[in-house]
Coordinates of C-alpha atoms in Angstrom, one line a residue:
M1 CA 141.4 17.8 -57.9
A2 CA 142.9 14.4 -57.3
G3 CA 142.7 12.7 -53.9
A4 CA 146.0 12.1 -52.0
A5 CA 147.0 9.5 -49.5
F6 CA 145.4 9.9 -46.1
G7 CA 148.2 9.0 -43.9
D8 CA 146.2 9.3 -40.7
G9 CA 143.5 7.0 -41.9
G10 CA 144.6 4.3 -39.5
D11 CA 146.9 1.4 -39.3
G12 CA 147.9 0.9 -43.0
K13 CA 144.4 0.1 -44.2
R14 CA 143.1 0.9 -47.6
A15 CA 142.5 4.6 -47.1
H16 CA 145.7 5.6 -48.8
L17 CA 144.4 4.0 -52.0
Y18 CA 141.3 6.2 -52.2
E19 CA 141.0 8.5 -55.2
Y20 CA 138.6 11.3 -56.1
R21 CA 138.0 14.3 -58.2
I22 CA 135.5 17.1 -57.6
T23 CA 132.7 16.6 -60.3
G24 CA 129.6 18.6 -61.2
Y25 CA 127.5 15.6 -60.2
F26 CA 129.0 15.5 -56.7
I27 CA 128.5 19.3 -56.3
F28 CA 124.9 19.1 -57.4
A29 CA 124.1 16.2 -55.0
C30 CA 125.7 18.0 -52.0
V31 CA 124.1 21.4 -52.6
V32 CA 120.6 19.9 -53.1
A33 CA 120.9 17.7 -50.0
A34 CA 122.2 20.6 -48.0
L35 CA 118.9 22.5 -48.6
G36 CA 117.6 20.4 -45.8
G37 CA 119.5 22.7 -43.5
S38 CA 117.5 25.7 -44.8
L39 CA 114.3 24.2 -43.4
F40 CA 115.8 24.1 -40.0
G41 CA 117.4 27.5 -40.3
Y42 CA 114.3 29.2 -41.7
D43 CA 112.3 28.0 -38.8
L44 CA 114.9 29.0 -36.2
G45 CA 115.0 32.5 -37.7
V46 CA 111.3 33.1 -38.4
S47 CA 109.8 31.9 -35.1
G48 CA 111.5 34.4 -32.8
G49 CA 110.6 37.3 -35.1
V50 CA 107.0 36.3 -35.4
T51 CA 106.5 35.9 -31.7
S52 CA 107.7 39.5 -31.2
M53 CA 105.3 41.0 -33.9
D54 CA 102.4 43.0 -32.5
D55 CA 99.8 41.7 -35.0
F56 CA 100.6 38.1 -34.1
L57 CA 100.5 38.8 -30.4
K58 CA 97.2 40.7 -30.6
E59 CA 95.5 37.8 -32.4
F60 CA 96.8 34.9 -30.3
F61 CA 98.4 36.2 -27.1
P62 CA 96.7 39.5 -26.2
A63 CA 98.0 39.4 -22.5
V64 CA 101.6 39.3 -23.7
Y65 CA 100.9 42.2 -26.1
K66 CA 99.5 44.3 -23.3
R67 CA 102.5 43.7 -21.2
K68 CA 104.8 44.4 -24.1
Q69 CA 103.1 47.8 -24.8
A70 CA 103.3 48.7 -21.1
N71 CA 107.1 48.3 -21.1
L72 CA 107.8 49.0 -24.8
K73 CA 111.2 50.8 -24.4
E74 CA 112.2 49.6 -21.0
T75 CA 114.1 46.6 -19.8
D76 CA 111.8 43.9 -18.5
Y77 CA 113.2 40.3 -18.2
C78 CA 109.7 38.9 -17.9
K79 CA 108.1 40.8 -20.8
Y80 CA 107.5 37.6 -22.8
D81 CA 107.3 35.0 -20.1
N82 CA 104.3 33.0 -21.3
Q83 CA 104.4 29.2 -21.5
I84 CA 101.8 28.9 -24.4
L85 CA 103.8 31.4 -26.4
T86 CA 107.0 29.4 -25.9
L87 CA 105.1 26.2 -26.7
F88 CA 104.5 27.7 -30.2
T89 CA 108.3 27.5 -30.6
S90 CA 109.1 24.3 -28.7
S91 CA 106.3 22.1 -30.0
L92 CA 108.2 21.8 -33.3
Y93 CA 111.2 20.3 -31.6
F94 CA 109.2 17.9 -29.5
A95 CA 107.6 16.6 -32.8
A96 CA 111.1 16.4 -34.4
L97 CA 112.5 14.2 -31.7
V98 CA 109.6 11.7 -32.1
S99 CA 109.7 11.6 -35.9
T100 CA 113.4 11.0 -36.0
F101 CA 112.9 7.3 -35.0
A102 CA 110.5 6.8 -38.0
A103 CA 113.2 8.6 -40.1
S104 CA 115.8 6.0 -38.9
H105 CA 113.7 3.2 -40.3
V106 CA 113.2 5.0 -43.6
T107 CA 116.8 6.1 -43.9
R108 CA 118.2 2.6 -43.3
N109 CA 115.7 0.6 -45.4
K110 CA 114.7 3.0 -48.1
G111 CA 117.7 5.3 -48.2
R112 CA 118.8 8.8 -47.2
R113 CA 117.1 10.3 -50.3
A114 CA 113.6 8.9 -49.2
S115 CA 113.9 10.6 -45.8
I116 CA 114.9 13.9 -47.4
L117 CA 111.8 13.8 -49.6
V118 CA 109.4 12.9 -46.8
G119 CA 110.8 15.7 -44.7
S120 CA 110.3 18.3 -47.4
V121 CA 106.6 17.3 -47.9
S122 CA 105.9 17.4 -44.2
F123 CA 107.6 20.8 -43.8
F124 CA 105.6 22.2 -46.8
M125 CA 102.3 21.1 -45.2
G126 CA 103.3 22.7 -41.9
G127 CA 104.0 26.0 -43.6
I128 CA 100.6 26.0 -45.2
V129 CA 98.7 25.3 -42.0
N130 CA 100.6 28.0 -40.0
A131 CA 100.0 30.6 -42.7
F132 CA 96.3 30.1 -42.5
A133 CA 96.0 29.5 -38.7
K134 CA 92.9 30.8 -37.1
N135 CA 93.6 29.7 -33.5
I136 CA 96.4 28.4 -31.3
A137 CA 95.5 24.8 -32.0
M138 CA 96.1 25.3 -35.8
L139 CA 99.4 27.0 -34.9
I140 CA 100.5 24.0 -32.9
I141 CA 99.4 21.5 -35.6
G142 CA 101.4 23.4 -38.2
R143 CA 104.4 23.4 -35.9
V144 CA 104.1 19.7 -35.4
L145 CA 104.1 19.1 -39.2
L146 CA 107.2 21.3 -39.5
G147 CA 108.8 19.3 -36.7
F148 CA 108.2 16.0 -38.5
G149 CA 109.9 17.6 -41.6
I150 CA 112.9 18.7 -39.5
G151 CA 113.1 15.3 -37.8
F152 CA 113.4 13.5 -41.2
G153 CA 115.7 16.2 -42.7
N154 CA 118.1 16.5 -39.8
Q155 CA 118.3 12.7 -39.6
A156 CA 119.2 12.1 -43.2
V157 CA 121.0 15.2 -44.5
P158 CA 124.2 15.1 -42.3
L159 CA 124.5 11.4 -43.1
Y160 CA 124.1 12.0 -46.8
L161 CA 126.7 14.7 -46.9
S162 CA 129.3 12.7 -44.8
E163 CA 128.8 9.6 -46.9
M164 CA 129.0 11.4 -50.3
A165 CA 132.1 13.4 -49.3
P166 CA 135.8 12.2 -49.8
A167 CA 137.5 12.0 -46.4
K168 CA 139.9 14.8 -47.1
I169 CA 137.1 17.4 -47.5
R170 CA 134.4 15.8 -45.5
G171 CA 134.4 18.5 -42.9
A172 CA 133.8 21.3 -45.4
V173 CA 131.2 19.3 -47.4
N174 CA 129.2 18.3 -44.2
Q175 CA 129.1 21.9 -43.2
L176 CA 127.0 22.8 -46.2
F177 CA 124.2 21.7 -43.9
Q178 CA 125.2 24.3 -41.3
L179 CA 125.7 26.9 -44.1
A180 CA 122.2 26.3 -45.4
T181 CA 120.9 26.5 -41.9
C182 CA 122.6 29.8 -41.3
L183 CA 121.4 31.3 -44.6
G184 CA 117.9 30.2 -43.7
I185 CA 118.2 32.0 -40.4
L186 CA 119.5 35.2 -42.1
I187 CA 116.9 35.2 -44.8
A188 CA 114.1 34.6 -42.2
N189 CA 115.3 37.6 -40.3
F190 CA 115.3 39.8 -43.4
I191 CA 111.8 38.6 -44.2
N192 CA 110.6 39.3 -40.6
Y193 CA 112.0 42.8 -40.9
G194 CA 109.9 43.4 -44.0
T195 CA 106.7 41.6 -43.0
N196 CA 106.7 43.4 -39.6
K197 CA 105.6 46.5 -41.6
I198 CA 102.7 44.6 -43.4
H199 CA 99.6 44.9 -41.2
P200 CA 97.8 42.9 -40.0
W201 CA 98.9 39.7 -41.9
G202 CA 102.7 40.1 -42.3
W203 CA 103.3 37.3 -39.8
R204 CA 101.3 34.9 -42.0
L205 CA 103.6 35.7 -44.9
S206 CA 106.7 35.0 -42.7
L207 CA 105.3 31.6 -41.6
G208 CA 103.9 30.7 -45.1
L209 CA 107.2 31.3 -46.9
A210 CA 108.5 28.1 -45.3
I211 CA 107.0 26.3 -48.3
V212 CA 109.7 27.9 -50.5
P213 CA 112.8 26.0 -49.2
A214 CA 110.6 22.9 -48.8
T215 CA 109.6 23.0 -52.5
F216 CA 113.2 23.5 -53.6
M217 CA 114.3 20.5 -51.4
F218 CA 111.5 18.3 -52.8
V219 CA 112.1 19.1 -56.4
G220 CA 115.8 18.8 -56.1
G221 CA 115.5 15.6 -54.1
L222 CA 113.7 13.9 -57.0
F223 CA 117.0 14.1 -58.9
L224 CA 119.3 13.2 -56.0
P225 CA 121.4 10.0 -56.3
E226 CA 121.3 7.7 -53.3
T227 CA 124.6 7.5 -51.4
P228 CA 126.9 4.5 -52.3
N229 CA 127.0 3.5 -48.7
S230 CA 123.2 3.2 -48.5
L231 CA 123.0 1.4 -51.9
V232 CA 125.5 -1.2 -50.7
E233 CA 123.7 -1.5 -47.4
Q234 CA 120.5 -2.3 -49.4
G235 CA 122.3 -5.0 -51.4
K236 CA 122.4 -2.9 -54.6
L237 CA 126.2 -3.4 -55.2
E238 CA 126.4 -2.7 -58.9
E239 CA 124.4 0.5 -58.6
G240 CA 126.4 1.5 -55.5
R241 CA 129.6 1.1 -57.4
R242 CA 128.3 3.1 -60.4
V243 CA 127.3 6.0 -58.1
L244 CA 130.6 5.9 -56.3
E245 CA 132.5 6.1 -59.6
K246 CA 130.3 9.0 -60.7
V247 CA 130.6 11.1 -57.5
R248 CA 134.4 10.4 -57.2
G249 CA 135.0 11.1 -60.9
T250 CA 137.2 8.1 -61.4
K251 CA 136.9 4.3 -62.2
N252 CA 139.6 3.6 -59.7
V253 CA 137.4 3.1 -56.6
D254 CA 138.3 -0.5 -55.8
A255 CA 139.7 0.2 -52.4
E256 CA 136.9 2.5 -51.2
F257 CA 134.2 0.2 -52.6
A258 CA 135.8 -2.8 -50.8
D259 CA 135.6 -0.9 -47.5
L260 CA 132.0 -0.1 -48.2
V261 CA 131.2 -3.8 -48.9
D262 CA 133.1 -4.9 -45.7
A263 CA 131.2 -2.4 -43.6
S264 CA 127.9 -3.5 -45.2
T265 CA 128.6 -7.1 -44.5
A266 CA 129.1 -6.3 -40.9
A267 CA 126.0 -4.2 -40.9
Q268 CA 123.8 -7.0 -42.3
A269 CA 124.6 -9.1 -39.2
I270 CA 123.0 -6.4 -37.1
K271 CA 119.3 -7.0 -36.7
H272 CA 118.6 -4.4 -34.0
P273 CA 120.8 -1.4 -34.6
F274 CA 119.4 0.6 -31.6
R275 CA 120.2 -2.3 -29.3
N276 CA 123.6 -2.7 -30.9
L277 CA 124.3 1.0 -30.2
L278 CA 124.1 0.3 -26.5
K279 CA 126.8 -2.4 -26.6
R280 CA 130.2 -1.9 -24.9
K281 CA 132.1 -1.7 -28.2
N282 CA 130.0 1.2 -29.3
R283 CA 130.3 3.1 -26.0
P284 CA 132.4 6.0 -27.5
Q285 CA 129.9 6.7 -30.3
L286 CA 127.0 6.5 -27.8
I287 CA 128.6 8.8 -25.2
I288 CA 130.3 11.3 -27.6
G289 CA 128.2 11.3 -30.7
A290 CA 124.6 10.3 -29.7
L291 CA 124.5 12.0 -26.2
G292 CA 127.3 14.4 -25.4
I293 CA 127.8 16.6 -28.4
P294 CA 124.1 17.0 -29.5
A295 CA 123.1 17.9 -25.9
F296 CA 126.0 20.3 -25.4
Q297 CA 125.3 22.0 -28.7
Q298 CA 122.1 23.3 -27.2
L299 CA 123.4 24.0 -23.7
T300 CA 125.8 26.6 -25.2
G301 CA 122.8 29.0 -25.1
N302 CA 123.2 30.0 -28.7
N303 CA 119.9 28.6 -29.9
S304 CA 118.2 30.6 -27.2
I305 CA 119.6 33.7 -28.9
L306 CA 118.5 32.5 -32.3
F307 CA 115.0 31.6 -31.2
Y308 CA 114.4 34.7 -29.3
A309 CA 116.8 37.3 -30.5
P310 CA 114.1 39.9 -31.3
V311 CA 112.4 39.0 -28.0
I312 CA 115.6 39.3 -26.0
F313 CA 116.5 42.7 -27.5
Q314 CA 113.0 44.0 -26.9
S315 CA 113.1 42.7 -23.3
L316 CA 116.4 44.7 -22.9
G317 CA 114.8 47.9 -24.2
F318 CA 115.3 47.9 -28.0
G319 CA 112.3 49.0 -30.1
S320 CA 110.6 46.5 -32.4
G321 CA 112.4 47.5 -35.6
A322 CA 115.7 47.8 -33.8
A323 CA 115.3 44.4 -32.2
L324 CA 114.7 42.7 -35.6
Y325 CA 117.6 44.6 -37.1
S326 CA 119.9 43.5 -34.3
S327 CA 118.9 39.9 -34.6
T328 CA 119.7 40.1 -38.4
I329 CA 123.2 41.2 -37.5
T330 CA 123.7 38.1 -35.2
S331 CA 122.4 35.8 -37.9
G332 CA 124.8 37.3 -40.4
A333 CA 127.6 36.4 -38.0
L334 CA 126.5 32.8 -38.2
V335 CA 126.9 32.8 -42.0
V336 CA 130.4 34.4 -41.8
A337 CA 131.4 31.9 -39.1
T338 CA 130.3 28.9 -41.1
L339 CA 132.3 30.0 -44.1
I340 CA 135.4 30.3 -41.8
S341 CA 134.8 26.8 -40.4
M342 CA 134.3 25.3 -43.9
A343 CA 137.5 26.8 -45.1
L344 CA 139.7 25.8 -42.1
V345 CA 138.1 22.8 -40.2
D346 CA 139.8 20.2 -42.4
K347 CA 143.1 21.9 -41.9
F348 CA 143.1 22.7 -38.2
G349 CA 140.8 19.9 -37.0
R350 CA 137.6 19.6 -35.0
R351 CA 139.1 19.7 -31.5
A352 CA 140.9 23.0 -32.1
F353 CA 137.7 24.7 -33.2
F354 CA 135.7 23.3 -30.3
L355 CA 138.2 24.4 -27.7
E356 CA 139.2 27.8 -29.0
A357 CA 135.6 28.9 -29.6
S358 CA 134.5 27.6 -26.2
A359 CA 136.9 30.0 -24.5
E360 CA 135.5 32.9 -26.5
M361 CA 131.9 31.9 -25.7
I362 CA 132.6 31.7 -21.9
I363 CA 134.1 35.2 -22.0
C364 CA 131.1 36.6 -23.9
N365 CA 128.6 35.0 -21.6
V366 CA 130.3 36.5 -18.5
A367 CA 130.5 39.9 -20.2
V368 CA 126.8 39.9 -20.9
A369 CA 126.0 38.8 -17.4
V370 CA 128.2 41.4 -15.8
T371 CA 126.8 44.2 -18.0
L372 CA 123.2 43.2 -17.1
A373 CA 124.0 42.9 -13.4
L374 CA 125.5 46.4 -13.3
E375 CA 123.3 48.4 -15.7
F376 CA 119.9 46.8 -15.8
G377 CA 116.9 46.8 -13.6
Q378 CA 113.2 46.4 -14.2
G379 CA 111.8 49.6 -15.9
V380 CA 115.2 51.0 -16.7
V381 CA 115.6 52.6 -20.2
L382 CA 118.4 51.1 -22.2
P383 CA 121.4 53.4 -22.7
K384 CA 122.5 53.5 -26.3
G385 CA 126.1 52.7 -25.6
I386 CA 125.2 49.6 -23.5
G387 CA 122.9 48.5 -26.3
V388 CA 125.6 48.7 -28.9
F389 CA 128.0 46.8 -26.5
L390 CA 125.5 44.0 -26.0
V391 CA 125.0 43.6 -29.8
I392 CA 128.8 43.4 -30.3
V393 CA 129.3 40.9 -27.6
I394 CA 126.5 38.7 -28.8
F395 CA 127.8 39.0 -32.3
I396 CA 131.2 37.7 -31.1
F397 CA 129.5 34.9 -29.2
V398 CA 127.5 33.8 -32.3
L399 CA 130.7 34.1 -34.5
A400 CA 132.4 31.6 -32.1
Y401 CA 129.5 29.2 -31.9
G402 CA 129.0 29.4 -35.7
R403 CA 132.4 28.0 -36.4
S404 CA 132.5 25.4 -33.7
W405 CA 129.5 23.9 -31.8
G406 CA 127.0 24.9 -34.5
P407 CA 128.4 23.0 -37.5
L408 CA 130.6 20.5 -35.6
G409 CA 127.6 19.5 -33.6
W410 CA 126.3 17.9 -36.7
L411 CA 129.5 17.0 -38.5
V412 CA 131.3 15.1 -35.8
P413 CA 128.4 12.7 -34.8
S414 CA 127.8 11.9 -38.4
E415 CA 131.5 10.8 -38.7
L416 CA 131.6 8.6 -35.7
F417 CA 129.1 5.8 -36.2
P418 CA 129.9 2.6 -38.1
L419 CA 127.6 1.7 -40.9
E420 CA 125.6 -0.9 -38.9
T421 CA 124.5 1.7 -36.3
R422 CA 124.7 4.8 -38.5
S423 CA 121.0 5.5 -39.1
A424 CA 120.1 4.5 -35.5
G425 CA 123.0 6.7 -34.2
Q426 CA 121.9 9.7 -36.2
S427 CA 118.4 9.3 -34.9
M428 CA 119.7 9.4 -31.4
V429 CA 121.7 12.5 -32.3
V430 CA 118.6 14.3 -33.7
C431 CA 116.5 13.0 -30.8
V432 CA 118.8 14.2 -28.1
N433 CA 119.4 17.5 -30.0
M434 CA 115.7 18.1 -30.2
I435 CA 115.0 17.2 -26.6
F436 CA 117.4 19.8 -25.4
T437 CA 116.4 22.3 -28.1
A438 CA 112.7 22.0 -27.1
L439 CA 113.6 22.2 -23.4
I440 CA 115.7 25.3 -24.0
A441 CA 113.0 26.9 -26.1
Q442 CA 110.3 26.1 -23.5
C443 CA 112.3 27.2 -20.5
F444 CA 114.5 30.1 -21.7
L445 CA 112.1 33.0 -21.3
A446 CA 111.0 31.8 -17.9
S447 CA 114.6 31.4 -16.9
L448 CA 115.4 34.9 -18.2
C449 CA 112.5 36.2 -16.1
H450 CA 113.6 34.5 -12.9
L451 CA 117.4 34.1 -13.2
R452 CA 117.9 37.4 -15.0
Y453 CA 121.6 37.9 -15.8
G454 CA 122.3 34.6 -14.0
I455 CA 121.2 32.6 -17.0
F456 CA 124.2 33.7 -18.9
L457 CA 126.5 32.7 -16.1
L458 CA 124.8 29.3 -16.1
F459 CA 125.6 28.9 -19.8
A460 CA 129.2 29.9 -19.2
G461 CA 129.6 27.2 -16.6
L462 CA 128.1 24.6 -18.9
I463 CA 130.5 25.5 -21.7
V464 CA 133.4 24.9 -19.3
I465 CA 132.1 21.4 -18.7
M466 CA 131.6 20.7 -22.4
A467 CA 135.0 22.0 -23.4
T468 CA 136.6 19.6 -20.8
F469 CA 134.5 16.8 -22.3
I470 CA 135.9 17.5 -25.7
F471 CA 139.5 17.8 -24.5
F472 CA 139.6 14.4 -22.8
L473 CA 137.3 12.2 -24.8
L474 CA 137.1 13.3 -28.5
P475 CA 139.9 12.0 -30.8
E476 CA 140.7 14.1 -33.9
T477 CA 138.7 12.9 -36.9
K478 CA 139.9 15.3 -39.7
Q479 CA 140.6 13.5 -43.0
V480 CA 140.1 10.1 -41.6
P481 CA 137.9 7.9 -43.9
I482 CA 134.5 7.5 -42.4
E483 CA 134.7 3.7 -42.5
E484 CA 138.0 3.8 -40.5
I485 CA 137.0 6.1 -37.7
H486 CA 136.7 3.2 -35.3
F487 CA 140.5 2.7 -35.4
L488 CA 140.8 6.0 -33.6
F489 CA 138.9 4.7 -30.6
E490 CA 141.0 1.5 -30.5
N491 CA 144.1 3.7 -30.0
H492 CA 142.5 6.3 -27.6
W493 CA 143.9 6.4 -24.1
F494 CA 140.4 6.0 -22.6
W495 CA 138.1 4.4 -25.1
K496 CA 140.4 1.5 -26.1
R497 CA 139.3 -0.4 -22.9
Y498 CA 135.8 -0.5 -24.4
V499 CA 136.3 -1.1 -28.1
C500 CA 139.0 -3.8 -27.7
S501 CA 137.4 -6.3 -25.3
D502 CA 139.2 -9.3 -23.8
D503 CA 137.5 -11.7 -26.2
G504 CA 138.9 -9.9 -29.3
E505 CA 135.6 -8.4 -30.3
K506 CA 136.0 -5.6 -32.9
P507 CA 133.6 -2.9 -34.0
G508 CA 131.2 -4.2 -36.6
Q509 CA 131.0 -7.7 -35.1
E510 CA 127.9 -8.9 -33.2
L511 CA 128.4 -10.3 -29.7

């Protein structure tokens, strides 16, 4: 498959000279790297299921278990409201946001591959500690190790995929990360469904199986090539060109390699990438990529559903088995949605997916809120028809999220940053993402208890704000070479006042 001219690459630069073919070497590198998403996904899927298992609750949270048994088949918004229980989930994300800054240093100076390997080792150790936990302290330590692994993996993998991919198919390739995440969630839900029937240690098996994706990622990572961008950034020009020729399947890489060298030359002048990220010329990348999108991705409310799907369904009156089964349906929706996004995002663009899906998500949140307001009260048995309706609406919501804010929340930020701030920028993305992930994880069950159906109206209002943000501030990045994204901001109605300053400073130049 030969590459074509990228007419929207920007201002007659070298993008139209880029060539590529899809090679087995390229496919192997991207599939192995994308396994990093399976670590994130497996944890997202497994933690909510484990926290709803009776054997787990009896051993570590007996008070929650007693309350659950007292309201087993009834709606009770406060059934799982316990801050230590939610700390079991959120501690991982607090650890991830800290570790991502160490990951930035490793990623920039040692390469993307090194961070992927470090992340897999840490995640493996966390799975072992959790599987053999004897008290809450061991559970939290295991979760912290898992968090370190996710911090390194989520920092490096989206960068790796975006840098390895040709511009024309970068959206689909980058979303391999999201696909692996969704498959990890789906597999974790099936595992929870099975281990819930293994007494009294089934939950240990669920947590311990985290070592499987970590092992695959580590072993595969040993054979991964470093990205050409990273090799050039490290001064390994000849090796960088060899890898570029190999992943592009052609010797005719002069134009793309020249752009990499130019970007690297600019990057070498930057001694403090985090400080540089705060400069006026990088304001669009900071506001959109490092702050806005990663925060908004969590404020959609979808990860609350992924964390606590079994817990939510049990709180609304589903039995234990039915709750796990229903959460499996929602995680299946994520996989389907990601495949849709991979197939179409490079055709229709990022903005269209963000905006169309946001409208659906607003409607679904309002529908859930209205249903709960009309039909539910504390101690009410869940009518079957209402239960089916809720599962369908949540399925549609997850389907919308899974083709928009889910994958694009990682894809778009990884496209925006110039090479000199790319590792620092991606660390900010992961940090902000994990801050809001941890806050949502820690606060959602308490919010469900106190706000009841109002929590879904809150999420609907937040989605209105974030859709407005995308509409006015995000330029379309589909098929634009990653080293030429900054030209979009130079021509944007709002951002051009920042990236083109009066003294002629351009992106990639130090003040």
